[in-house]
Amino acid sequence: MDFTNPGAFEQQIASHRDYLLRFARLQLRNDTWAEDAVSETVLAALARPQAFERRSQLKTWLVGILKHKVIDALRLQGREVSLSPQGDDASADDLLDQALFAPDGHFAEQPADWGNPEQELGSRQFFAVLEACAGKLPAAQGRLFLMREWLELSSEEICKELGLTPTNLYVQLHRARQRLRECLELNWFANPQAL
């Protein structure tokens, strides 16, 4: 990367802005917070272009910075999203459990064959469907799932940060994974060509 031409570096960063914004919106579920996190990411990258050492692609480096900004935003704004299941989220969880499980706790219907999931991970189309499914999760579950699986925070960090018990966290993550499984089965594995 030629740092003697700051305009070229700025243009390269700007070319990734839309992707960064989608990533931040998916994580934060708030356009203003997402915009702030992306702006802070761009400013941090422009302030220290020499920190980009070409050990990864520019997009990967920017996403790494953005992950830290998203975590900071979640910590700062953590009190604005209620994480206790209330109202529609709680009744929807009960309905989902009733639809997916028999009274004895086993699946009501055998899950669909997912073929080779590792092969599917290489598909951009699959990730688009996964993002859409994650975006449909209830706010509390989506936030917890993204913190655990995409931001790779430990369970202890999430519990400490959000004031949850480990049991509550595991229940919420289980419900989020169930919803994602259902969504992926309907929108990807049942008929991947329909997209």
XYZ file of C-alpha atoms in Angstrom:
195
model
C 0.000 0.000 0.000
C 1.366 3.342 -1.016
C 0.872 5.692 1.928
C 2.443 8.580 0.048
C -0.881 9.005 -1.765
C -3.450 9.533 1.012
C -6.224 10.137 -1.517
C -5.880 6.633 -2.940
C -5.943 5.106 0.538
C -9.062 7.137 1.407
C -10.777 5.928 -1.773
C -9.960 2.313 -0.986
C -11.386 2.701 2.499
C -14.460 4.486 1.130
C -15.074 1.603 -1.279
C -15.672 -0.681 1.732
C -17.972 1.715 3.588
C -21.248 0.112 2.420
C -20.106 -3.337 3.551
C -18.942 -1.966 6.904
C -22.265 -0.207 7.391
C -24.238 -3.396 6.647
C -22.039 -5.298 9.091
C -22.501 -2.661 11.818
C -26.271 -2.428 11.261
C -26.584 -6.174 11.574
C -24.646 -6.107 14.834
C -26.130 -3.000 16.428
C -29.643 -2.925 14.910
C -29.609 0.839 15.081
C -28.735 3.000 12.061
C -27.317 5.862 14.125
C -25.049 3.637 16.208
C -23.954 1.774 13.085
C -23.117 5.004 11.292
C -21.136 6.199 14.307
C -19.197 2.925 14.546
C -18.330 3.000 10.835
C -17.311 6.657 11.024
C -15.045 5.911 13.977
C -13.590 2.955 12.073
C -12.821 5.086 9.029
C -11.303 7.827 11.178
C -9.139 5.308 13.040
C -7.933 3.782 9.763
C -7.174 7.188 8.239
C -5.391 8.366 11.373
C -2.962 5.438 11.300
C -2.616 4.068 7.756
C 0.807 2.672 8.659
C -0.956 0.243 11.049
C -2.228 -1.616 7.985
C 0.700 -3.926 7.484
C -0.689 -5.943 4.555
C -0.898 -9.103 6.626
C -4.542 -9.246 5.566
C -6.746 -7.585 3.011
C -7.849 -4.010 3.657
C -11.474 -5.098 4.126
C -10.455 -7.665 6.760
C -8.375 -5.074 8.598
C -11.269 -2.594 8.563
C -13.718 -5.215 9.852
C -11.278 -5.975 12.675
C -11.308 -2.307 13.687
C -15.089 -2.176 13.296
C -15.570 -5.195 15.591
C -13.876 -3.267 18.391
C -15.994 -0.181 17.668
C -19.157 -2.308 17.701
C -18.191 -3.835 21.044
C -17.565 -0.326 22.401
C -20.973 0.792 21.095
C -22.693 -2.222 22.645
C -21.071 -1.437 25.982
C -22.004 2.220 25.746
C -25.574 1.657 24.607
C -26.175 -1.629 26.435
C -28.944 -0.323 28.624
C -31.132 0.762 25.736
C -32.189 -2.747 24.657
C -34.127 -4.874 27.119
C -32.707 -8.377 27.281
C -35.401 -9.939 29.437
C -37.942 -11.836 27.371
C -41.138 -9.827 27.475
C -44.241 -9.442 25.422
C -44.058 -10.629 21.849
C -40.563 -12.135 22.126
C -41.557 -14.419 25.020
C -44.805 -15.598 23.409
C -43.033 -16.077 20.067
C -40.385 -18.200 21.826
C -43.088 -20.374 23.364
C -44.801 -20.789 19.998
C -41.492 -21.682 18.361
C -40.766 -24.284 21.050
C -44.253 -25.769 20.642
C -43.905 -25.897 16.856
C -40.435 -27.473 16.843
C -40.549 -29.862 19.794
C -42.803 -32.655 20.991
C -43.871 -32.650 24.671
C -41.080 -35.149 25.438
C -38.443 -32.634 24.229
C -37.561 -34.379 20.965
C -37.921 -32.686 17.591
C -41.511 -32.739 16.339
C -40.148 -33.359 12.826
C -36.708 -34.606 11.948
C -34.543 -31.644 10.807
C -33.861 -31.428 7.083
C -30.609 -32.813 5.723
C -28.170 -29.925 5.431
C -25.774 -31.761 3.153
C -22.254 -30.421 3.619
C -22.505 -27.226 5.743
C -18.796 -26.419 5.318
C -19.239 -26.300 1.557
C -22.247 -23.997 1.943
C -20.196 -21.560 4.048
C -18.178 -20.682 0.959
C -21.260 -19.368 -0.802
C -21.932 -15.631 -0.813
C -25.602 -16.395 -1.365
C -25.670 -18.493 1.797
C -24.203 -15.618 3.819
C -26.814 -13.255 2.414
C -29.555 -15.619 3.611
C -27.809 -16.075 6.979
C -27.599 -12.291 7.437
C -31.275 -11.937 6.549
C -32.216 -14.677 9.024
C -30.082 -13.108 11.768
C -31.745 -9.776 11.053
C -35.157 -11.343 11.726
C -34.230 -12.545 15.207
C -35.851 -10.694 18.109
C -33.600 -7.810 19.142
C -32.361 -9.357 22.396
C -31.632 -12.771 20.897
C -30.023 -11.296 17.814
C -27.761 -9.116 19.876
C -26.646 -11.983 22.100
C -26.094 -14.307 19.145
C -24.028 -11.731 17.267
C -21.961 -10.899 20.332
C -21.188 -14.578 20.912
C -20.781 -15.927 17.395
C -19.678 -13.001 15.239
C -17.901 -10.738 17.684
C -16.538 -13.849 19.416
C -17.039 -12.545 22.942
C -16.848 -15.181 25.665
C -19.954 -16.141 27.605
C -18.417 -14.616 30.727
C -17.834 -11.297 28.936
C -21.406 -11.191 27.643
C -22.906 -12.068 31.037
C -20.772 -9.467 32.780
C -21.444 -6.801 30.175
C -25.211 -7.310 30.068
C -25.870 -8.467 33.612
C -27.182 -11.890 32.582
C -26.909 -15.202 34.328
C -25.131 -17.929 32.355
C -28.355 -19.957 32.292
C -30.328 -17.075 30.797
C -27.607 -16.500 28.212
C -27.579 -20.168 27.177
C -31.383 -20.261 26.901
C -31.425 -17.128 24.757
C -28.600 -18.424 22.538
C -30.395 -21.760 22.163
C -33.579 -19.998 21.083
C -31.660 -17.809 18.643
C -29.970 -20.848 17.102
C -33.321 -22.619 16.812
C -34.830 -19.647 14.999
C -31.828 -19.445 12.687
C -32.036 -23.163 11.960
C -35.737 -22.845 11.115
C -35.134 -19.813 8.911
C -32.209 -21.452 7.086
C -34.189 -24.629 6.506
C -37.049 -22.639 5.008
C -35.005 -20.165 2.987
C -31.862 -22.053 2.036
C -31.656 -25.782 2.590
C -35.214 -26.577 1.505
C -34.832 -24.741 -1.792
C -31.498 -22.947 -2.313
C -32.319 -22.213 -5.949
C -35.380 -20.122 -4.986
C -33.248 -17.161 -3.943
